[in-house]
C-alpha cells in the first residue's frame, strides 16, 4: 500500500542508481530571474537546447518593482536579472510571462491560478517555496541552479528519495484563525528542522475544510520546518478550483484527468515514516518574535524566558531577541509597528485580500504605518478591482500596488528601513530579509490588517 507521495514519485522514476539517487522525470519547470541565468548560460556554453520547452514557464517576480513597472527598470540590480531572463526565455523558446503580461506575477501564484499546476505532477523551480504547488496534489520542491540546468537539458533530475511524514490537524478552527496561523503553529511545534529529510502530507478535517488558497499557504510554509516539500491529496475543492482554468484539461481530457486525479490519495493502510497530530483548538492567531519562522507564539502569549529554551538554543535565542530589541518574557500586544506588508507567494491571493479588506472596511489606516498591499498576480489585482475591494481599501487609506514579490525579500525597491518593525504576511523573518536591519514579525492577513489600522500589534478577535 502506498502513500500519495509514493504514488506520484514512483510514477515518475526513470531509473534508479544502485544505492544512490533516483533519476526522476519532471512534468513542469518554473523559472524566475534569480536562479535561472547561469542555468541558461550552461546550456549555451554546451551548445544545448531546452529539451522540452513546452514544459517550462519563465516569469520574472523577485526583482520586479511593485510600482512603476515601466521598462527598463530603474534600479540596475533589478534591471539586469529581469532583462537576462527576457533574453534567455526568447532565445530558448520557452513559455514566458514578462512584466506587463496579463499572466505575470509571483510564479507560485500564477502557476496554480492558471491551471498549469495540476494533480499528480512533479514540479520544480529554483526557489525553496516551490512546495506551494503541492497543495494541488503534486510532488513539488525547490532545486539549485545547476539542477535547473539539468532539467532544462533533460527534463529529469537526480534526487535522493525523502522519507514520508503525515501531519494531521483535526477539529474546527477558532474564529479569526486562518491557514497562516495553522502553518506558523505547526512550525513552532516542529521547529525549523523538525521535518528535515521528509516530504509532508497534510491531512485531517482542518485541511479538508481549507480553501485552495488556504492550502497553498499551508504547503508554501512546509520548507520553513525543514521539509523537502508539502502536499495535500486532491479532492472536490481541488477539482472545482481547477475546472475551466486556461491550462486545465477540457472536455474528454478533463474527464480522463479527473478519473486519474481521484486515485491520488494515500491508501487506507499506507505507512508513513512519521505521523504527527495536532488539535485545532490549540491554534490561535499567531505572530513571530524572533528571526526564524519557528520563533512564534499566539498573539496574546509572552515571549519565552531563557528558562524555557534548551541549552543548545540559548545563544541564538538571545541573539535573535537582541536583533529584534525584544525581551524574554515580554508580551507584544500593544507593540507599535511601522510597516505592514500584505502579499507574497504565502498570502498574496484573492482570499487574503478579501480577509484584509473585510477587516479594514469602514476604518482608517494608522498614521504611523506605511502599508504595502501587493497582489500576487495581475489576475488577483483584477479580482480585487472587480469585487470592489480596491475601493474599500482606498477609503481606509490603503493603496493596492502592482504584482511583485515586493518586500518579501527586498530584492527590489520595497525595503523596510533599518530598525523599523514590519508586520508581514510573507514567509521568512530572517535578519535583514526585508531590508538591511529591518525587523520582521510574521503574521496572517487578519493580524496584519489589525496592525495596519491600530498602528500596533492587537488581537483581531478583540477589536
Coordinates of C-alpha atoms in Angstrom, one line a residue:
X1 CA 0.0 0.0 0.0
X2 CA 1.3 3.4 -0.9
X3 CA 1.2 7.0 0.3
X4 CA 0.2 9.8 -2.0
X5 CA 3.9 10.8 -2.3
X6 CA 4.9 7.2 -3.2
X7 CA 2.3 7.0 -6.0
X8 CA 3.5 10.2 -7.7
X9 CA 7.2 9.6 -7.1
X10 CA 7.1 6.0 -8.3
X11 CA 5.2 7.0 -11.5
X12 CA 8.0 9.4 -12.4
X13 CA 11.0 7.2 -11.8
X14 CA 13.2 6.9 -15.0
X15 CA 16.0 4.9 -13.4
X16 CA 17.5 4.1 -10.0
X17 CA 21.2 4.3 -9.3
X18 CA 22.0 1.3 -7.1
X19 CA 22.3 2.5 -3.5
X20 CA 22.2 6.0 -5.0
X21 CA 19.8 8.7 -6.2
X22 CA 16.7 8.4 -8.3
X23 CA 16.5 9.8 -11.8
X24 CA 13.1 11.5 -11.7
X25 CA 11.1 12.8 -14.6
X26 CA 9.8 16.3 -14.2
X27 CA 6.5 17.4 -15.6
X28 CA 7.0 21.1 -15.3
X29 CA 9.8 23.5 -14.5
X30 CA 9.1 27.1 -13.4
X31 CA 12.0 29.5 -13.7
X32 CA 12.4 33.1 -12.5
X33 CA 15.1 35.7 -12.9
X34 CA 17.1 35.0 -9.8
X35 CA 18.1 31.3 -10.2
X36 CA 18.0 30.6 -13.9
X37 CA 20.6 32.9 -15.6
X38 CA 23.5 30.5 -15.0
X39 CA 21.4 27.5 -16.0
X40 CA 20.6 29.0 -19.4
X41 CA 24.2 30.1 -19.8
X42 CA 25.3 26.5 -19.1
X43 CA 23.1 25.3 -22.0
X44 CA 24.6 28.0 -24.2
X45 CA 28.2 27.0 -23.2
X46 CA 27.5 23.4 -24.2
X47 CA 25.5 24.3 -27.3
X48 CA 22.4 22.6 -25.9
X49 CA 18.7 23.5 -26.4
X50 CA 15.9 23.2 -23.9
X51 CA 14.8 19.5 -24.2
X52 CA 11.0 20.1 -23.7
X53 CA 10.3 23.9 -23.9
X54 CA 6.6 23.3 -23.7
X55 CA 7.1 22.1 -20.1
X56 CA 8.9 25.2 -18.9
X57 CA 7.4 28.5 -17.8
X58 CA 9.5 31.6 -17.1
X59 CA 8.2 34.6 -15.0
X60 CA 10.1 37.5 -13.5
X61 CA 8.9 38.2 -10.0
X62 CA 11.6 38.8 -7.3
X63 CA 13.2 41.9 -8.9
X64 CA 10.0 43.4 -10.2
X65 CA 9.0 46.7 -8.6
X66 CA 5.5 47.0 -7.1
X67 CA 5.1 50.5 -8.5
X68 CA 6.0 52.0 -11.9
X69 CA 6.7 48.8 -13.8
X70 CA 7.7 50.6 -16.9
X71 CA 10.7 49.2 -18.7
X72 CA 13.6 49.4 -18.3
X73 CA 13.5 49.0 -14.5
X74 CA 15.3 52.0 -12.9
X75 CA 17.2 50.0 -10.3
X76 CA 20.2 48.4 -12.0
X77 CA 20.5 45.4 -9.6
X78 CA 16.9 44.6 -10.5
X79 CA 17.0 45.5 -14.2
X80 CA 19.9 43.2 -15.2
X81 CA 18.4 39.9 -14.0
X82 CA 15.0 40.7 -15.5
X83 CA 16.5 41.6 -18.8
X84 CA 18.6 38.5 -18.7
X85 CA 15.5 36.3 -18.2
X86 CA 13.8 38.1 -21.1
X87 CA 16.7 37.3 -23.4
X88 CA 17.0 33.7 -22.2
X89 CA 13.3 32.9 -22.5
X90 CA 13.1 34.3 -26.0
X91 CA 16.3 32.7 -27.2
X92 CA 15.4 29.2 -25.9
X93 CA 11.8 29.4 -26.9
X94 CA 10.1 28.7 -23.6
X95 CA 6.8 30.0 -22.3
X96 CA 7.3 33.4 -20.9
X97 CA 5.1 35.9 -19.0
X98 CA 7.2 39.1 -18.9
X99 CA 6.5 42.3 -17.0
X100 CA 3.2 43.8 -18.3
X101 CA 1.8 40.4 -19.4
X102 CA -1.6 39.6 -18.1
X103 CA -0.3 36.4 -16.6
X104 CA 2.7 38.0 -14.9
X105 CA 3.0 37.8 -11.2
X106 CA 4.6 35.7 -8.5
X107 CA 5.5 32.3 -10.0
X108 CA 3.9 30.3 -7.2
X109 CA 0.6 32.3 -7.6
X110 CA 0.5 32.3 -11.4
X111 CA 1.1 28.6 -11.8
X112 CA -1.9 27.3 -9.8
X113 CA -4.3 30.1 -10.8
X114 CA -3.9 29.4 -14.5
X115 CA -4.1 25.6 -14.1
X116 CA -0.5 25.0 -15.2
X117 CA 0.0 23.2 -11.9
X118 CA -2.2 20.0 -11.8
X119 CA -2.6 17.0 -9.5
X120 CA -0.1 14.1 -10.0
X121 CA 2.7 16.3 -11.4
X122 CA 6.3 16.6 -10.5
X123 CA 7.2 20.2 -10.4
X124 CA 10.5 22.0 -9.7
X125 CA 11.8 25.6 -9.6
X126 CA 14.9 27.2 -8.4
X127 CA 13.1 28.6 -5.4
X128 CA 12.5 27.0 -1.9
X129 CA 8.8 27.9 -1.8
X130 CA 8.0 25.6 -4.8
X131 CA 6.4 23.4 -2.1
X132 CA 3.4 25.7 -2.6
X133 CA 2.3 23.7 -5.6
X134 CA 1.9 20.6 -3.5
X135 CA -1.4 21.9 -2.3
X136 CA -2.9 20.8 -5.6
X137 CA -1.8 17.2 -5.1
X138 CA 1.6 17.1 -6.7
X139 CA 5.2 16.5 -5.7
X140 CA 6.8 20.0 -5.9
X141 CA 10.1 21.1 -4.5
X142 CA 12.9 23.7 -4.8
X143 CA 16.2 23.0 -6.6
X144 CA 19.5 24.7 -7.2
X145 CA 20.7 26.5 -10.3
X146 CA 22.8 23.6 -11.5
X147 CA 19.7 21.4 -11.2
X148 CA 17.6 23.9 -13.1
X149 CA 20.2 23.4 -15.9
X150 CA 19.8 19.6 -15.6
X151 CA 16.0 19.8 -16.0
X152 CA 16.2 22.3 -18.9
X153 CA 18.6 19.9 -20.7
X154 CA 17.0 16.6 -19.9
X155 CA 13.6 17.1 -18.3
X156 CA 14.9 14.9 -15.5
X157 CA 16.7 15.4 -12.2
X158 CA 18.7 13.2 -9.8
X159 CA 17.2 13.2 -6.3
X160 CA 17.5 11.2 -3.1
X161 CA 14.1 9.8 -2.1
X162 CA 12.9 11.6 1.0
X163 CA 11.1 9.9 3.9
X164 CA 7.4 10.5 4.3
X165 CA 5.6 12.3 7.1
X166 CA 1.9 12.8 7.6
X167 CA 0.7 15.8 9.7
X168 CA -2.9 15.5 10.7
X169 CA -4.8 18.5 12.1
X170 CA -8.3 17.7 13.3
X171 CA -11.1 19.8 14.8
X172 CA -12.6 23.2 14.0
X173 CA -10.5 26.4 13.7
X174 CA -11.5 29.1 16.1
X175 CA -12.9 32.4 14.9
X176 CA -10.1 34.6 13.5
X177 CA -7.7 31.8 12.8
X178 CA -6.6 31.4 9.2
X179 CA -4.3 29.0 7.3
X180 CA -1.2 31.1 8.0
X181 CA -1.8 30.7 11.7
X182 CA -2.1 27.0 11.3
X183 CA 1.2 26.9 9.4
X184 CA 3.0 29.1 11.9
X185 CA 1.7 27.0 14.8
X186 CA 3.0 23.8 13.2
X187 CA 6.4 25.3 12.5
X188 CA 6.7 26.5 16.1
X189 CA 5.8 23.0 17.4
X190 CA 8.1 21.1 14.9
X191 CA 10.9 23.7 15.0
X192 CA 12.7 24.8 11.8
X193 CA 14.4 21.5 11.4
X194 CA 11.7 19.1 12.6
X195 CA 10.8 17.9 9.2
X196 CA 14.2 17.8 7.6
X197 CA 14.6 14.8 5.2
X198 CA 10.8 14.4 4.9
X199 CA 8.1 15.1 2.4
X200 CA 5.0 16.0 4.3
X201 CA 1.4 15.2 3.5
X202 CA -1.2 17.4 5.4
X203 CA -4.4 15.7 6.4
X204 CA -7.3 15.9 8.8
X205 CA -10.6 17.8 9.0
X206 CA -8.9 21.3 9.2
X207 CA -7.0 20.6 6.0
X208 CA -10.1 19.3 4.2
X209 CA -12.0 22.4 5.1
X210 CA -9.4 24.8 3.9
X211 CA -10.0 26.6 0.6
X212 CA -7.5 26.1 -2.1
X213 CA -5.9 29.5 -1.2
X214 CA -5.5 28.3 2.4
X215 CA -4.0 25.0 1.2
X216 CA -1.5 26.9 -0.9
X217 CA -0.5 29.0 2.1
X218 CA 0.0 25.9 4.3
X219 CA 2.1 24.0 1.7
X220 CA 4.1 27.2 1.0
X221 CA 5.5 27.2 4.5
X222 CA 6.5 23.5 4.6
X223 CA 10.1 24.4 3.8
X224 CA 10.2 26.5 7.0
X225 CA 10.3 23.4 9.2
X226 CA 12.9 21.8 7.0
X227 CA 10.6 19.6 4.9
X228 CA 11.6 18.8 1.3
X229 CA 8.0 19.7 0.4
X230 CA 4.4 19.5 1.4
X231 CA 1.3 18.2 -0.3
X232 CA -2.4 17.7 0.1
X233 CA -4.5 15.0 -1.6
X234 CA -6.6 16.4 -4.4
X235 CA -10.4 16.4 -3.7
X236 CA -13.5 18.2 -4.8
X237 CA -12.0 21.5 -3.6
X238 CA -9.1 21.0 -6.0
X239 CA -11.2 19.9 -8.9
X240 CA -13.6 22.8 -8.5
X241 CA -10.7 25.2 -8.3
X242 CA -9.1 23.8 -11.5
X243 CA -12.1 23.4 -13.7
X244 CA -12.3 26.0 -16.5
X245 CA -8.8 27.4 -15.9
X246 CA -6.8 28.2 -19.0
X247 CA -4.3 25.3 -18.9
X248 CA -6.6 22.8 -17.3
X249 CA -7.8 19.9 -19.4
X250 CA -11.0 20.4 -21.3
X251 CA -13.9 18.1 -22.5
X252 CA -12.9 14.4 -22.6
X253 CA -9.4 15.2 -21.4
X254 CA -10.9 16.7 -18.3
X255 CA -12.9 13.5 -17.6
X256 CA -9.9 11.3 -18.1
X257 CA -7.7 13.5 -15.9
X258 CA -10.4 13.7 -13.2
X259 CA -10.6 9.9 -13.1
X260 CA -6.8 9.7 -12.5
X261 CA -6.8 12.6 -10.0
X262 CA -9.4 10.8 -7.9
X263 CA -6.9 7.9 -7.4
X264 CA -4.3 10.3 -5.9
X265 CA -4.7 9.7 -2.2
X266 CA -2.8 7.7 0.4
X267 CA -4.1 4.2 0.7
X268 CA -6.0 3.4 3.9
X269 CA -3.3 1.2 5.3
X270 CA -0.3 3.2 3.9
X271 CA 2.5 3.5 6.3
X272 CA 4.4 6.8 6.8
X273 CA 7.8 7.1 8.3
X274 CA 6.5 9.5 10.8
X275 CA 3.0 10.6 12.0
X276 CA 2.2 13.9 13.8
X277 CA -1.1 15.0 15.2
X278 CA -2.4 18.5 16.2
X279 CA -5.7 19.7 17.5
X280 CA -7.3 22.9 16.0
X281 CA -8.5 24.1 19.5
X282 CA -4.8 24.7 20.4
X283 CA -4.3 27.2 17.5
X284 CA -4.8 31.0 17.9
X285 CA -3.8 33.9 15.7
X286 CA 0.0 33.8 15.6
X287 CA 3.0 36.2 15.4
X288 CA 6.7 35.6 15.4
X289 CA 9.1 37.3 17.8
X290 CA 12.5 36.2 16.6
X291 CA 14.5 35.7 13.4
X292 CA 13.2 32.4 12.1
X293 CA 9.6 31.3 11.4
X294 CA 9.8 28.7 14.3
X295 CA 10.2 31.5 16.9
X296 CA 6.5 32.1 17.1
X297 CA 3.6 32.3 19.6
X298 CA -0.1 33.1 19.9
X299 CA -0.5 36.8 19.7
X300 CA -1.6 37.1 23.3
X301 CA 1.2 35.0 24.7
X302 CA 4.5 36.2 26.1
X303 CA 7.9 35.6 24.5
X304 CA 9.6 32.6 26.2
X305 CA 12.1 33.2 29.0
X306 CA 15.6 31.8 29.0
X307 CA 14.5 29.0 31.3
X308 CA 12.1 27.9 28.6
X309 CA 14.8 27.4 26.0
X310 CA 17.0 24.4 25.6
X311 CA 20.6 25.0 26.4
X312 CA 21.7 24.4 22.8
X313 CA 19.4 27.1 21.6
X314 CA 20.0 29.8 24.2
X315 CA 22.7 31.7 22.3
X316 CA 20.7 32.0 19.1
X317 CA 17.6 32.9 21.1
X318 CA 19.4 35.8 22.9
X319 CA 20.9 36.9 19.6
X320 CA 17.5 37.0 17.9
X321 CA 15.9 39.0 20.7
X322 CA 18.8 41.4 20.7
X323 CA 18.3 41.9 16.9
X324 CA 14.5 42.4 17.4
X325 CA 15.0 44.5 20.5
X326 CA 12.6 42.4 22.5
X327 CA 13.0 41.0 26.0
X328 CA 12.5 37.4 27.2
X329 CA 9.0 37.1 28.8
X330 CA 7.8 40.3 27.1
X331 CA 4.2 40.5 25.8
X332 CA 4.0 42.1 22.3
X333 CA 0.3 43.1 22.4
X334 CA 0.3 46.9 22.1
X335 CA 3.8 47.0 20.5
X336 CA 4.0 49.9 18.0
X337 CA 4.9 48.9 14.4
X338 CA 6.0 50.9 11.4
X339 CA 5.2 48.9 8.3
X340 CA 2.6 46.3 7.1
X341 CA 3.4 44.2 4.1
X342 CA 0.4 42.3 2.6
X343 CA 1.4 39.9 -0.2
X344 CA 4.0 37.3 -1.3
X345 CA 3.5 33.7 -2.5
X346 CA 2.3 32.9 1.0
X347 CA -0.6 35.4 1.3
X348 CA -0.9 37.3 -2.0
X349 CA -4.1 35.6 -3.3
X350 CA -7.6 36.9 -3.6
X351 CA -8.9 35.3 -0.4
X352 CA -6.1 37.0 1.6
X353 CA -7.2 40.4 0.2
X354 CA -10.8 39.7 1.0
X355 CA -9.9 39.0 4.6
X356 CA -7.8 42.1 4.9
X357 CA -10.4 44.3 3.2
X358 CA -13.3 43.0 5.3
X359 CA -11.4 43.9 8.5
X360 CA -10.4 47.4 7.4
X361 CA -13.9 48.2 5.9
X362 CA -15.1 51.5 7.5
X363 CA -11.9 52.1 9.4
X364 CA -8.8 54.2 8.7
X365 CA -5.1 53.2 8.4
X366 CA -3.0 54.4 11.4
X367 CA -0.9 57.5 10.5
X368 CA 2.3 55.8 11.8
X369 CA 2.0 52.9 9.4
X370 CA 3.4 52.5 5.9
X371 CA 1.4 49.8 4.2
X372 CA 2.4 47.9 1.1
X373 CA -0.5 45.9 -0.3
X374 CA 0.8 43.8 -3.2
X375 CA -1.3 41.3 -5.1
X376 CA 0.4 38.1 -6.2
X377 CA -0.6 38.4 -9.8
X378 CA -2.4 40.6 -12.3
X379 CA -5.3 38.2 -12.1
X380 CA -5.5 38.8 -8.3
X381 CA -5.4 42.5 -8.9
X382 CA -8.2 42.3 -11.5
X383 CA -10.3 40.3 -9.0
X384 CA -9.6 42.9 -6.3
X385 CA -11.0 45.6 -8.6
X386 CA -13.9 43.5 -9.9
X387 CA -15.1 42.8 -6.4
X388 CA -14.7 46.4 -5.3
X389 CA -12.1 45.6 -2.7
X390 CA -9.8 48.3 -4.0
X391 CA -12.5 50.9 -3.1
X392 CA -12.9 49.6 0.4
X393 CA -9.1 49.6 0.8
X394 CA -8.8 53.1 -0.7
X395 CA -11.4 54.5 1.6
X396 CA -9.5 53.1 4.5
X397 CA -6.3 54.8 3.4
X398 CA -4.6 51.9 1.5
X399 CA -3.2 51.7 -2.0
X400 CA -3.1 48.4 -4.0
X401 CA 0.2 48.2 -5.7
X402 CA 1.3 46.2 -8.8
X403 CA 2.1 42.4 -8.6
X404 CA 5.6 41.6 -7.4
X405 CA 7.4 39.6 -4.7
X406 CA 7.9 43.1 -3.2
X407 CA 9.1 43.3 0.4
X408 CA 9.1 39.5 1.0
X409 CA 12.9 39.5 0.4
X410 CA 13.6 43.1 -0.6
X411 CA 15.3 42.3 -4.0
X412 CA 13.5 45.3 -5.4
X413 CA 12.7 48.8 -4.3
X414 CA 10.4 47.7 -1.4
X415 CA 12.8 47.7 1.5
X416 CA 11.9 48.2 5.2
X417 CA 14.4 50.6 6.8
X418 CA 16.8 49.6 9.5
X419 CA 15.3 49.3 12.9
X420 CA 11.7 49.5 11.7
X421 CA 9.1 46.9 12.6
X422 CA 7.2 45.3 9.8
X423 CA 4.2 43.0 10.3
X424 CA 4.5 40.8 7.2
X425 CA 2.3 38.1 5.7
X426 CA 5.3 36.7 3.9
X427 CA 7.2 33.5 4.8
X428 CA 10.6 34.5 6.4
X429 CA 11.7 36.8 9.2
X430 CA 15.5 36.3 8.9
X431 CA 17.8 39.1 9.8
X432 CA 17.7 41.7 7.1
X433 CA 15.2 39.7 5.0
X434 CA 13.0 42.7 4.3
X435 CA 15.9 45.2 4.2
X436 CA 19.2 45.6 6.0
X437 CA 18.5 46.0 9.7
X438 CA 14.7 45.6 9.3
X439 CA 12.7 43.7 11.9
X440 CA 10.0 41.3 10.6
X441 CA 7.0 40.0 12.5
X442 CA 5.3 37.3 10.5
X443 CA 1.5 37.1 10.7
X444 CA -1.6 36.2 8.8
X445 CA -3.8 38.7 6.9
X446 CA -6.1 39.4 9.8
X447 CA -3.3 40.2 12.3
X448 CA -1.7 42.4 9.6
X449 CA -4.9 44.2 8.9
X450 CA -5.4 44.9 12.6
X451 CA -1.9 46.2 13.0
X452 CA -2.3 48.5 10.0
X453 CA -5.5 50.0 11.5
X454 CA -4.3 50.4 15.0
X455 CA -0.6 51.0 14.4
X456 CA 0.4 48.3 16.9
X457 CA 0.0 44.6 17.5
X458 CA -3.5 43.8 18.5
X459 CA -5.6 40.6 18.7
X460 CA -8.1 40.9 15.7
X461 CA -10.6 38.9 17.7
X462 CA -10.8 41.6 20.3
X463 CA -11.3 44.6 18.1

